[in-house]
GROMACS .gro file of N, CA and C in nm:
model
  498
    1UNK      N    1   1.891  -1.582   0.144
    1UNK     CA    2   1.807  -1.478   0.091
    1UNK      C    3   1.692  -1.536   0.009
    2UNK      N    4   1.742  -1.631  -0.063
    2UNK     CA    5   1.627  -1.706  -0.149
    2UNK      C    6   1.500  -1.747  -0.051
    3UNK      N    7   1.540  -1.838   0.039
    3UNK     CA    8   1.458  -1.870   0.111
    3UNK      C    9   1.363  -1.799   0.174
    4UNK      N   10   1.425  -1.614   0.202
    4UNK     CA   11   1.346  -1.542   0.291
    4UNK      C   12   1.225  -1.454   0.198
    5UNK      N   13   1.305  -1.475   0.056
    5UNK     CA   14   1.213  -1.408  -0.059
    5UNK      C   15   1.095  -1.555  -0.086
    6UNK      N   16   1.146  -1.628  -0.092
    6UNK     CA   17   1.045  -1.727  -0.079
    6UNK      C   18   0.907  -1.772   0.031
    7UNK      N   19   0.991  -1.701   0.106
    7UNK     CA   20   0.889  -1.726   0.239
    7UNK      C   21   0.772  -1.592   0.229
    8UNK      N   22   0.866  -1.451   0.209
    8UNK     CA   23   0.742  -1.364   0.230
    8UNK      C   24   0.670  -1.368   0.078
    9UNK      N   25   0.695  -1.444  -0.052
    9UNK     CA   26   0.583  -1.450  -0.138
    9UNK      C   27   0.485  -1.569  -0.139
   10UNK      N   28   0.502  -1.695  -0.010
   10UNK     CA   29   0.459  -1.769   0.034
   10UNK      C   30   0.301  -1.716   0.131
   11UNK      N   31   0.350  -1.614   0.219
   11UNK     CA   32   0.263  -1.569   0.271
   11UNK      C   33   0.231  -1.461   0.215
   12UNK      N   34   0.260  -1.394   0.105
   12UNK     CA   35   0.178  -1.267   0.020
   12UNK      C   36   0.052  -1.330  -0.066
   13UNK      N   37   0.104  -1.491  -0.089
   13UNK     CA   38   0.015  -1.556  -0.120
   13UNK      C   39  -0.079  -1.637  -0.082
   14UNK      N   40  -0.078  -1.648   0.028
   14UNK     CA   41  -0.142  -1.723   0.123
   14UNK      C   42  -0.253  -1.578   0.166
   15UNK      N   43  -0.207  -1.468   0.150
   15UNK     CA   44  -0.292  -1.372   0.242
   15UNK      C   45  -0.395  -1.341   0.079
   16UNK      N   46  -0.346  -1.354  -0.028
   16UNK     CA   47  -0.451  -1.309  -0.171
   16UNK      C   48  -0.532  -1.414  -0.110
   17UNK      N   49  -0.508  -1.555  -0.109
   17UNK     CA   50  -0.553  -1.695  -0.136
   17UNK      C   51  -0.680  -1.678  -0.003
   18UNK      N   52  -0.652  -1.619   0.094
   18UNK     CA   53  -0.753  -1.579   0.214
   18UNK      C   54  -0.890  -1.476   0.182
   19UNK      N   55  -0.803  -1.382   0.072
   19UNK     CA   56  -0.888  -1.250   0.048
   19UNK      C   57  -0.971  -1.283  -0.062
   20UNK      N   58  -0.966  -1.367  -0.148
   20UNK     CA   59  -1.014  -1.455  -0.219
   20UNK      C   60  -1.141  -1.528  -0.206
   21UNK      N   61  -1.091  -1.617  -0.083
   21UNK     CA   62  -1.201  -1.726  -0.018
   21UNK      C   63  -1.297  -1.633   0.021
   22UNK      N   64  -1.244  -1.523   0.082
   22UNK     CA   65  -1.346  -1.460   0.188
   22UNK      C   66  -1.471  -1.389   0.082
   23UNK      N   67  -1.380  -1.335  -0.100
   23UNK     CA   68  -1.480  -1.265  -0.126
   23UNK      C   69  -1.593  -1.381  -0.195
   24UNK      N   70  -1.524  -1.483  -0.215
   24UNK     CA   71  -1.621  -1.580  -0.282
   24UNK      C   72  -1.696  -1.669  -0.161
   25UNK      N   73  -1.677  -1.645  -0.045
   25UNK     CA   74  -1.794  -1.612   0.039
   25UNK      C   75  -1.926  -1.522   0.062
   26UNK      N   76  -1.850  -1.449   0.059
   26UNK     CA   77  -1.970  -1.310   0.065
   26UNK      C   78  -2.024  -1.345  -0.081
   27UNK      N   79  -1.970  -1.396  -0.190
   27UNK     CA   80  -2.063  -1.396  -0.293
   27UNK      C   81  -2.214  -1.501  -0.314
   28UNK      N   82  -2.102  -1.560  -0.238
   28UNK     CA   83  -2.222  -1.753  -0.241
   28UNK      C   84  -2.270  -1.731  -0.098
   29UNK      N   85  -2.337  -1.606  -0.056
   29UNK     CA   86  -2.389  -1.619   0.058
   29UNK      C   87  -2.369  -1.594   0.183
   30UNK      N   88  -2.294  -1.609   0.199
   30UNK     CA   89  -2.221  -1.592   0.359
   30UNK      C   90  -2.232  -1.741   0.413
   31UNK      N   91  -2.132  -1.799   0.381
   31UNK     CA   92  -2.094  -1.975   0.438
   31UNK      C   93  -2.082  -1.952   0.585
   32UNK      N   94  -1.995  -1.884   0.577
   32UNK     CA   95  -1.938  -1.814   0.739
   32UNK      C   96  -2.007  -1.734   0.807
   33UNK      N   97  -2.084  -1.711   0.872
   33UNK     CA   98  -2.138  -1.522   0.923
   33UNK      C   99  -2.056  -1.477   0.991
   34UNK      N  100  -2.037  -1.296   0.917
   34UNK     CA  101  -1.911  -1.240   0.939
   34UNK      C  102  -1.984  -1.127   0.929
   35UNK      N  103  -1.943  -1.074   1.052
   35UNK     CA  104  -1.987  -0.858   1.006
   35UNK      C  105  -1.882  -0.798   0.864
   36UNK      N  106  -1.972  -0.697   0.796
   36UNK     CA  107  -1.923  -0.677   0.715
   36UNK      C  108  -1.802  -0.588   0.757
   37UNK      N  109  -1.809  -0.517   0.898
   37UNK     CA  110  -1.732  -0.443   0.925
   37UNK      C  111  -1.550  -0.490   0.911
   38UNK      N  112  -1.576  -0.616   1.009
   38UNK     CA  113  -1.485  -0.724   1.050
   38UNK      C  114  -1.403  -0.727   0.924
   39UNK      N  115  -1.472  -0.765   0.804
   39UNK     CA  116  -1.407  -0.816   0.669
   39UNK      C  117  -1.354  -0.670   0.654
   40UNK      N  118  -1.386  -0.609   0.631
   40UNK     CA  119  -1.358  -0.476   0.570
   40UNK      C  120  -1.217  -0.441   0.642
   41UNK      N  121  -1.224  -0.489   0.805
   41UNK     CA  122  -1.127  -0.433   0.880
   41UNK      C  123  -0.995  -0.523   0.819
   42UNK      N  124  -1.029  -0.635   0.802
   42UNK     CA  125  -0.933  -0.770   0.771
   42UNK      C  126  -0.876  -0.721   0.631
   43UNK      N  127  -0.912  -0.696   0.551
   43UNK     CA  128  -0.867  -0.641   0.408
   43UNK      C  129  -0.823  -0.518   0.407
   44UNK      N  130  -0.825  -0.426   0.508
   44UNK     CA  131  -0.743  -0.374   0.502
   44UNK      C  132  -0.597  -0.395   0.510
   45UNK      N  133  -0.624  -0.440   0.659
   45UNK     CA  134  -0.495  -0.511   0.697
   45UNK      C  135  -0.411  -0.574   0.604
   46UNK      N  136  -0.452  -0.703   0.527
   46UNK     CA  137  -0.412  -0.725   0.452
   46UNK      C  138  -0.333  -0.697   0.356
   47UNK      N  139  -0.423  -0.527   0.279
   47UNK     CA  140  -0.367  -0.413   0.194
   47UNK      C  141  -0.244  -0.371   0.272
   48UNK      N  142  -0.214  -0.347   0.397
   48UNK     CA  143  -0.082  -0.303   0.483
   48UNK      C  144   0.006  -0.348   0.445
   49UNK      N  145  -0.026  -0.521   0.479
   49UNK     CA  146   0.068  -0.627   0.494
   49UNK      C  147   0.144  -0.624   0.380
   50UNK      N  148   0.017  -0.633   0.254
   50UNK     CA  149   0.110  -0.649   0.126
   50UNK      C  150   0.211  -0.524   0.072
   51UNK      N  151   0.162  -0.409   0.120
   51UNK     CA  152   0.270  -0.300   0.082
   51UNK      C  153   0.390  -0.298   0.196
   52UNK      N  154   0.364  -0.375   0.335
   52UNK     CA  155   0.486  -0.367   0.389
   52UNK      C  156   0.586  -0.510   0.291
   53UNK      N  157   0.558  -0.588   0.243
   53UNK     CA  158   0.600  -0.682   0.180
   53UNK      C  159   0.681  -0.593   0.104
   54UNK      N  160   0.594  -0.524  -0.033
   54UNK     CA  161   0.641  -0.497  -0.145
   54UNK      C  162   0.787  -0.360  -0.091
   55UNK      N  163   0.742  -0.282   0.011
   55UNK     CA  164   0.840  -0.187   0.069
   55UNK      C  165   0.955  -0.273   0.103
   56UNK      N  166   0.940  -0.409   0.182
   56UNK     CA  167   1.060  -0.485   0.205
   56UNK      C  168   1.160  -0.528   0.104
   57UNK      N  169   1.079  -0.569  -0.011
   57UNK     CA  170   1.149  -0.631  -0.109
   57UNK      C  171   1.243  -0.531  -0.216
   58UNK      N  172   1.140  -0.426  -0.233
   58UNK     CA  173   1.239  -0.273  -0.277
   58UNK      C  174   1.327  -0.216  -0.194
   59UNK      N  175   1.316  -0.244  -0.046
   59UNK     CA  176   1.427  -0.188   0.033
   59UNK      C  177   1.559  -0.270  -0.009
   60UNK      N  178   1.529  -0.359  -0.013
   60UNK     CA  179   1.643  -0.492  -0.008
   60UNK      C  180   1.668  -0.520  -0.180
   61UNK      N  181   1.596  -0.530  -0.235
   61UNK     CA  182   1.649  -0.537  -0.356
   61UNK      C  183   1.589  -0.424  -0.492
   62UNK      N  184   1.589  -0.330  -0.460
   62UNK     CA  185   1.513  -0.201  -0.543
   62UNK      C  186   1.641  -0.179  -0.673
   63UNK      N  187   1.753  -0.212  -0.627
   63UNK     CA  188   1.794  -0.124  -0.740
   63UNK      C  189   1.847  -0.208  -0.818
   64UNK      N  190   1.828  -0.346  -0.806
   64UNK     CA  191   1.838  -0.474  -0.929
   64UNK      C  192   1.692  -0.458  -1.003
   65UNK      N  193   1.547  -0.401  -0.937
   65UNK     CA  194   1.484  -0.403  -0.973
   65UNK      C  195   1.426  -0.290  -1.082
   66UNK      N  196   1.485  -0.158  -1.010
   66UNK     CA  197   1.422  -0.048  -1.077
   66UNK      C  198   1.495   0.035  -1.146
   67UNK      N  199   1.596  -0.049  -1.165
   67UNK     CA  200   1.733   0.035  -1.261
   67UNK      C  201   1.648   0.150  -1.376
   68UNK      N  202   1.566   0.106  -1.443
   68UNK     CA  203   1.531   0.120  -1.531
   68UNK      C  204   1.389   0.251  -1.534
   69UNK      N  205   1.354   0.328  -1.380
   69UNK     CA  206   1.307   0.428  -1.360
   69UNK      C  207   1.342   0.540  -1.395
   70UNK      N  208   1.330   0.665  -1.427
   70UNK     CA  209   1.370   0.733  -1.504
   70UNK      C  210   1.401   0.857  -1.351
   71UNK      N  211   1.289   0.880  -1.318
   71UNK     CA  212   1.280   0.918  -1.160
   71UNK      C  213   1.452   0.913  -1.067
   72UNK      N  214   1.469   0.748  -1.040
   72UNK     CA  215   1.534   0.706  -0.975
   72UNK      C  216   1.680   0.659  -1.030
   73UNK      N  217   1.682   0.732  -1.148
   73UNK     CA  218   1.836   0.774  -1.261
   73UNK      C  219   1.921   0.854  -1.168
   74UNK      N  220   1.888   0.968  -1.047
   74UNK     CA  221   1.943   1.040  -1.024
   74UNK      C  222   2.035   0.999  -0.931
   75UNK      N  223   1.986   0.803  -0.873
   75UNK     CA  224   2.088   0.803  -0.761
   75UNK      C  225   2.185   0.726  -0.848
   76UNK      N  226   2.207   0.729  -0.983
   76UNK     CA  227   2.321   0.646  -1.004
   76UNK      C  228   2.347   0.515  -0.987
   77UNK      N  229   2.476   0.478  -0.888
   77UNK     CA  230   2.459   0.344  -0.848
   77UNK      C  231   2.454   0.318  -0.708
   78UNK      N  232   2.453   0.417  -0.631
   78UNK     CA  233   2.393   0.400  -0.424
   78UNK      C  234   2.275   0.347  -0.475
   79UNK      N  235   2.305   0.222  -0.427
   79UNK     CA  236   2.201   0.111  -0.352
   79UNK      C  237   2.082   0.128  -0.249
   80UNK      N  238   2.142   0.229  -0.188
   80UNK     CA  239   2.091   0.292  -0.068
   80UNK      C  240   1.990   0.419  -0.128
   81UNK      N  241   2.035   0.504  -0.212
   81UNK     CA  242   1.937   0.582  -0.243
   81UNK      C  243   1.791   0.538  -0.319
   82UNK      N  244   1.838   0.440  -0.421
   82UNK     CA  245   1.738   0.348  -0.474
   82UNK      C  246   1.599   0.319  -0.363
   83UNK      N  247   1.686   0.204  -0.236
   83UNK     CA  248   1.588   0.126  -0.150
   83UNK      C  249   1.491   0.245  -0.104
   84UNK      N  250   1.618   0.366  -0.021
   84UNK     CA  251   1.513   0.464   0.058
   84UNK      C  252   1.422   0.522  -0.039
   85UNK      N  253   1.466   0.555  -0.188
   85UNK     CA  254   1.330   0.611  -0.223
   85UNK      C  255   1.235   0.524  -0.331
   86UNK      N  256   1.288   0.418  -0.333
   86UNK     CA  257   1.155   0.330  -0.379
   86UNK      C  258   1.061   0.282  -0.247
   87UNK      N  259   1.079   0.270  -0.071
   87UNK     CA  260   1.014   0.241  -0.006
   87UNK      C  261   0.925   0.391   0.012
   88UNK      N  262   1.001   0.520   0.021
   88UNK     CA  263   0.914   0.626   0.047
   88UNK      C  264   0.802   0.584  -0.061
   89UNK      N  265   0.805   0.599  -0.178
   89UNK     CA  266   0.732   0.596  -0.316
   89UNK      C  267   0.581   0.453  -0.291
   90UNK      N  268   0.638   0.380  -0.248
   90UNK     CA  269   0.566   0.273  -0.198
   90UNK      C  270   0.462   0.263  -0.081
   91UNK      N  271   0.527   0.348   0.058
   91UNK     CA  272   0.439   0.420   0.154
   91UNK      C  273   0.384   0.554   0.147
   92UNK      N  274   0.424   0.626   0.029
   92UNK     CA  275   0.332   0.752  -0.022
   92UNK      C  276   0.223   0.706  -0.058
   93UNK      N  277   0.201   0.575  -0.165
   93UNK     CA  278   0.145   0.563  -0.250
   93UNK      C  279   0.012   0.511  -0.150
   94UNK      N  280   0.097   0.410  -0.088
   94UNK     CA  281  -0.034   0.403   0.037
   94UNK      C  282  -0.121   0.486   0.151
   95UNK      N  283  -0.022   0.604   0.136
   95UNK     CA  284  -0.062   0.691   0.231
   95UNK      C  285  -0.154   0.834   0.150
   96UNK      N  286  -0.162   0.824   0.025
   96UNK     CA  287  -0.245   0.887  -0.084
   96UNK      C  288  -0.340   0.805  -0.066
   97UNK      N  289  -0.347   0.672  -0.100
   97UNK     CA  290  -0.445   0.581  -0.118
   97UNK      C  291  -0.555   0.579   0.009
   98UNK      N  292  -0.545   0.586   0.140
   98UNK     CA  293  -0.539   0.629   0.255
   98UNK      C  294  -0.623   0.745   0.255
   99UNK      N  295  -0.571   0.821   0.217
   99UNK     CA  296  -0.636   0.996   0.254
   99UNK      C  297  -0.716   1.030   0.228
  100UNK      N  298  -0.744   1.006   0.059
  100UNK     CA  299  -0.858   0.972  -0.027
  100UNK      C  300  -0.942   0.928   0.035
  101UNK      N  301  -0.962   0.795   0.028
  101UNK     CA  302  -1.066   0.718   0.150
  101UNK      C  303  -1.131   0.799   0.259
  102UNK      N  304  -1.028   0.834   0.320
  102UNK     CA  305  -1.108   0.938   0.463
  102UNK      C  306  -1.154   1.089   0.387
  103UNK      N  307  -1.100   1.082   0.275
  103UNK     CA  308  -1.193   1.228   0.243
  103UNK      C  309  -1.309   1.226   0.215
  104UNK      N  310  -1.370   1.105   0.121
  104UNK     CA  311  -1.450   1.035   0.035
  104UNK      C  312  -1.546   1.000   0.153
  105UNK      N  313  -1.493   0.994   0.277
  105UNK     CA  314  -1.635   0.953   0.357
  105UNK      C  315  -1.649   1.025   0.464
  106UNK      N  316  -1.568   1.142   0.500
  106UNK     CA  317  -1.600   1.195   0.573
  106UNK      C  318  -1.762   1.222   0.568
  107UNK      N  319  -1.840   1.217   0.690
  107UNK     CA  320  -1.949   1.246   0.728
  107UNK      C  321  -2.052   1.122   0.731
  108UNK      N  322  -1.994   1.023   0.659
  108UNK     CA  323  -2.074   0.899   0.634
  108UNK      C  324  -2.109   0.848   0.797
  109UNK      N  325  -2.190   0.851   0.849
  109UNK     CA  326  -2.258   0.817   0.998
  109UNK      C  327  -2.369   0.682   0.987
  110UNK      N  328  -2.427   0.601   0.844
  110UNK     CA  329  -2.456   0.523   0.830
  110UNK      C  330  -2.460   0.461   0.692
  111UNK      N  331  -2.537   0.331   0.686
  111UNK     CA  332  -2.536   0.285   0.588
  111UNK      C  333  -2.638   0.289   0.513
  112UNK      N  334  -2.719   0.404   0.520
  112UNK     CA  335  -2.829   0.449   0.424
  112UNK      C  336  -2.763   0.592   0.364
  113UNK      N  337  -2.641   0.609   0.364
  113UNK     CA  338  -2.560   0.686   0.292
  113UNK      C  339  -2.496   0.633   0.173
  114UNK      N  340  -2.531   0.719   0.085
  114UNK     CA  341  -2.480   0.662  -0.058
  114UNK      C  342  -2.365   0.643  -0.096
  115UNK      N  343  -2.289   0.651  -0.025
  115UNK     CA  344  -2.129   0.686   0.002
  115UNK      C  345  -2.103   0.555   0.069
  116UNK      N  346  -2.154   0.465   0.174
  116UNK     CA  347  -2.151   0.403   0.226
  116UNK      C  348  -2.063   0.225   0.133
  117UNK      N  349  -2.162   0.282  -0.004
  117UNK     CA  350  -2.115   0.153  -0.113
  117UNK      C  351  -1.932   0.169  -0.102
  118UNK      N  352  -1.891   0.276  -0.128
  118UNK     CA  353  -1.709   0.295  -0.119
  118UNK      C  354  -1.679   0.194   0.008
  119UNK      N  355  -1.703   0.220   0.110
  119UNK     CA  356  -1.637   0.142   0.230
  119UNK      C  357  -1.719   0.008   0.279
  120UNK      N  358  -1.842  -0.044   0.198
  120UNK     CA  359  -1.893  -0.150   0.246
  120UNK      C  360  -1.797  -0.244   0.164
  121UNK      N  361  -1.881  -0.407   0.202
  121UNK     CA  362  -1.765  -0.502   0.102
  121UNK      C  363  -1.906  -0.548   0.044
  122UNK      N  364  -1.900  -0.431  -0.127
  122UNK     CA  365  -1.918  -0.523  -0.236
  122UNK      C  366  -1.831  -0.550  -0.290
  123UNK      N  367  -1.821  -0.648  -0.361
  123UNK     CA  368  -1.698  -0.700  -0.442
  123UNK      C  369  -1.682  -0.643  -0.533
  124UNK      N  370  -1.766  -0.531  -0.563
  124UNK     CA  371  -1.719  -0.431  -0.695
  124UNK      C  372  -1.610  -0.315  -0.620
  125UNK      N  373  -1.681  -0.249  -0.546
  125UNK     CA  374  -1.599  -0.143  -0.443
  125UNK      C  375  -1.477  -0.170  -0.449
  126UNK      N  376  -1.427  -0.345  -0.339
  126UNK     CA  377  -1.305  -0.406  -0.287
  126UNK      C  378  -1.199  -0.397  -0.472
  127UNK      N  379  -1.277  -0.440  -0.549
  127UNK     CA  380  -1.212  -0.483  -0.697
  127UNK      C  381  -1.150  -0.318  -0.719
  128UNK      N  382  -1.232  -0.189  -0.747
  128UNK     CA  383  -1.177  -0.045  -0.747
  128UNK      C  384  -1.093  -0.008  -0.632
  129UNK      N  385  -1.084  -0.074  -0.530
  129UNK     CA  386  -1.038   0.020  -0.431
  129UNK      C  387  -0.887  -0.078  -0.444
  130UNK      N  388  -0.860  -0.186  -0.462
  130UNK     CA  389  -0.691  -0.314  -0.540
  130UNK      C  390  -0.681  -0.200  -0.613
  131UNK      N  391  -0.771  -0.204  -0.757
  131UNK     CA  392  -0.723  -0.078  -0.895
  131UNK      C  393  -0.616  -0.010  -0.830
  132UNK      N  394  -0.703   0.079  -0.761
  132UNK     CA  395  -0.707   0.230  -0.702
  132UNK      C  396  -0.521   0.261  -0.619
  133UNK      N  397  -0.542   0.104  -0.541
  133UNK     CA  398  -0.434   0.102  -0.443
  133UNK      C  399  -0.327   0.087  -0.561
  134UNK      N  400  -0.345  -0.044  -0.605
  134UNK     CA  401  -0.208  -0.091  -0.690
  134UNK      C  402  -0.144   0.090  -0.758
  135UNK      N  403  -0.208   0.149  -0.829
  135UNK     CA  404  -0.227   0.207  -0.940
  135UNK      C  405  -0.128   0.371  -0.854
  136UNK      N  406  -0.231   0.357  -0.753
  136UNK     CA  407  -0.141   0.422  -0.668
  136UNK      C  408  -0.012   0.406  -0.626
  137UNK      N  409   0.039   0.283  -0.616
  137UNK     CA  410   0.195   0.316  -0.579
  137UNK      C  411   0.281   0.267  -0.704
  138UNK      N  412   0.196   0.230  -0.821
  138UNK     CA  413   0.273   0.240  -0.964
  138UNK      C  414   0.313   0.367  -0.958
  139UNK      N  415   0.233   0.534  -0.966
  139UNK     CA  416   0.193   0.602  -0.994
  139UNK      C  417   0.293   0.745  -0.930
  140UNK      N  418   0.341   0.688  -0.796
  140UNK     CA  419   0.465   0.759  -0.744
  140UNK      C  420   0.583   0.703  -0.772
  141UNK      N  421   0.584   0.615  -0.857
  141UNK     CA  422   0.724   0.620  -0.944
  141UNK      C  423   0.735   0.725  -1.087
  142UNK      N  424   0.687   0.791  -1.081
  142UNK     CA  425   0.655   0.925  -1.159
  142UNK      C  426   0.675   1.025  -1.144
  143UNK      N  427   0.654   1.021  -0.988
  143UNK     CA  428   0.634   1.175  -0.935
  143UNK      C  429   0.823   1.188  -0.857
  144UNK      N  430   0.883   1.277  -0.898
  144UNK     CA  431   1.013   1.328  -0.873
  144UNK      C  432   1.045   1.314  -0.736
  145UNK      N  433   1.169   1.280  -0.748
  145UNK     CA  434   1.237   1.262  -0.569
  145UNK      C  435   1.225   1.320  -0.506
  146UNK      N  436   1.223   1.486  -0.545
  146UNK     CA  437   1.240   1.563  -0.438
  146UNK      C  438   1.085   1.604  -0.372
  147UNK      N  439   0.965   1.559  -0.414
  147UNK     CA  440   0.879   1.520  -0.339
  147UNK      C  441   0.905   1.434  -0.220
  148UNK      N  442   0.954   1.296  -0.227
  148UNK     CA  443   0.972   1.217  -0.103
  148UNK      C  444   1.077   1.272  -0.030
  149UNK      N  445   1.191   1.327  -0.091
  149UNK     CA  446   1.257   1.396  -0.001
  149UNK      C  447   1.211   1.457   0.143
  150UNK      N  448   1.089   1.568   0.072
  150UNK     CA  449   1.006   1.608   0.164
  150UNK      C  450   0.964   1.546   0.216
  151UNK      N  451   0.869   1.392   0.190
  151UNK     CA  452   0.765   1.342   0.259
  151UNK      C  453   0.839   1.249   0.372
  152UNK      N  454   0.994   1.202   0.336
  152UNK     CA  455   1.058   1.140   0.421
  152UNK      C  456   1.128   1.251   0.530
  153UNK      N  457   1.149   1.378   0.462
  153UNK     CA  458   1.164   1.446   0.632
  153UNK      C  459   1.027   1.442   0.740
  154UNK      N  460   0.936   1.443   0.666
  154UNK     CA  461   0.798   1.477   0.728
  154UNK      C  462   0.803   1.352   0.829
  155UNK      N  463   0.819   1.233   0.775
  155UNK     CA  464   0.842   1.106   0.829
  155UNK      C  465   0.901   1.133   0.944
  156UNK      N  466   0.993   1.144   0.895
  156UNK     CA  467   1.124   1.196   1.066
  156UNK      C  468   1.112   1.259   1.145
  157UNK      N  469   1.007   1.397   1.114
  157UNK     CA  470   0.991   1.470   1.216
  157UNK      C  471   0.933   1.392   1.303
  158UNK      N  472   0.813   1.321   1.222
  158UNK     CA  473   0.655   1.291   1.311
  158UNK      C  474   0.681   1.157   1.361
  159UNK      N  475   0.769   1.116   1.377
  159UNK     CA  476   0.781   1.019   1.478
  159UNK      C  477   0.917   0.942   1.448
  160UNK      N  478   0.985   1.082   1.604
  160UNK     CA  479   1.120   1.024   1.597
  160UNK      C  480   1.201   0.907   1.681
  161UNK      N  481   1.091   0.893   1.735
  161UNK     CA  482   1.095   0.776   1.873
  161UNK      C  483   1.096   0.619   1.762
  162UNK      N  484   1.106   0.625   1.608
  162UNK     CA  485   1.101   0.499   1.537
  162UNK      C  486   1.254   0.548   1.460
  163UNK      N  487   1.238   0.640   1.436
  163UNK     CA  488   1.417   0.675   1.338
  163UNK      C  489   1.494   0.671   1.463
  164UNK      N  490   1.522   0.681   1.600
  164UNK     CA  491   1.625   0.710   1.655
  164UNK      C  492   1.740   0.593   1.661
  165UNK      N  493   1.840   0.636   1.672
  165UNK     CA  494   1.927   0.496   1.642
  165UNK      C  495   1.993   0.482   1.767
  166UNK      N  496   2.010   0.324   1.793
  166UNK     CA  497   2.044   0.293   1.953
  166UNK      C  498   2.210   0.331   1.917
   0.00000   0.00000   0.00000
């Protein structure tokens, strides 16, 4: 287990250590030439990666971790209730974080739209939109279970071809 927790904060760090280089590229110029789109697409990704990380590590070890939630008092000591609803809480938070975004630009059709600064890569934007994310899935450890309750049936309905069990 050590090893496997070692490995995915190996590459959680290896993927900052990438997102990093890339913005202190774009700062000193563009070393590389890169569409801004490309980067934008890549950091997202990234943002995925690291909340599928952080969802892994709360699945697997959430309730050594989050004993101490006030929220997540109600499962006692199931292990199991902990993981499932610290990962819902974790993919809410991203999936708020998410929604926002597409609300915030709906209609944006170019980049002489003032709106355009939210989804381009300045390094101020990318710096609010980490805030924004992190802050966000702090932020549904707050909000009561029986919210994810809901949002994890919603889960199940909408795509049961991933819950079905062989």
């Amino acid at each position: 287990m050590g090893g496997l927790l070692s490995c995915a904060a190996c590459q959680a760090a290896s993927c900052c250590a990438s997102c990093a280089c890339n913005a202190a590229m774009n700062c000193c110029g563009r070393v590389v030439p890169c569409k801004s789109s490309i980067v934008t697409r890549a950091v997202y990704a990234i943002i995925f990666l690291l909340t599928a990380v952080a969802a892994w590590i709360l699945g697997n070890w959430g309730y050594d971790l989050l004993k101490f939630v006030p929220q997540l008092q109600e499962c006692g000591s199931n292990t199991v209730c902990y993981a499932v609803y610290s990962v819902y809480r974790v993919t809410f938070g991203l999936t708020c974080f998410h929604v926002l975004f597409a609300l915030l630009l709906i209609g944006v059709k170019s980049q002489a739209d003032c709106r355009f600064f939210i989804q381009g890569g300045s390094l101020l934007a990318w710096l609010a939109k980490i805030i924004l994310w992190l802050g966000a899935m702090v932020a549904m450890f707050f909000v009561p279970n029986v919210v994810f309750y809901y949002f994890g049936a919603c889960v199940v309905a909408a795509c049961p071809s991933l819950c079905a069990h062989s």
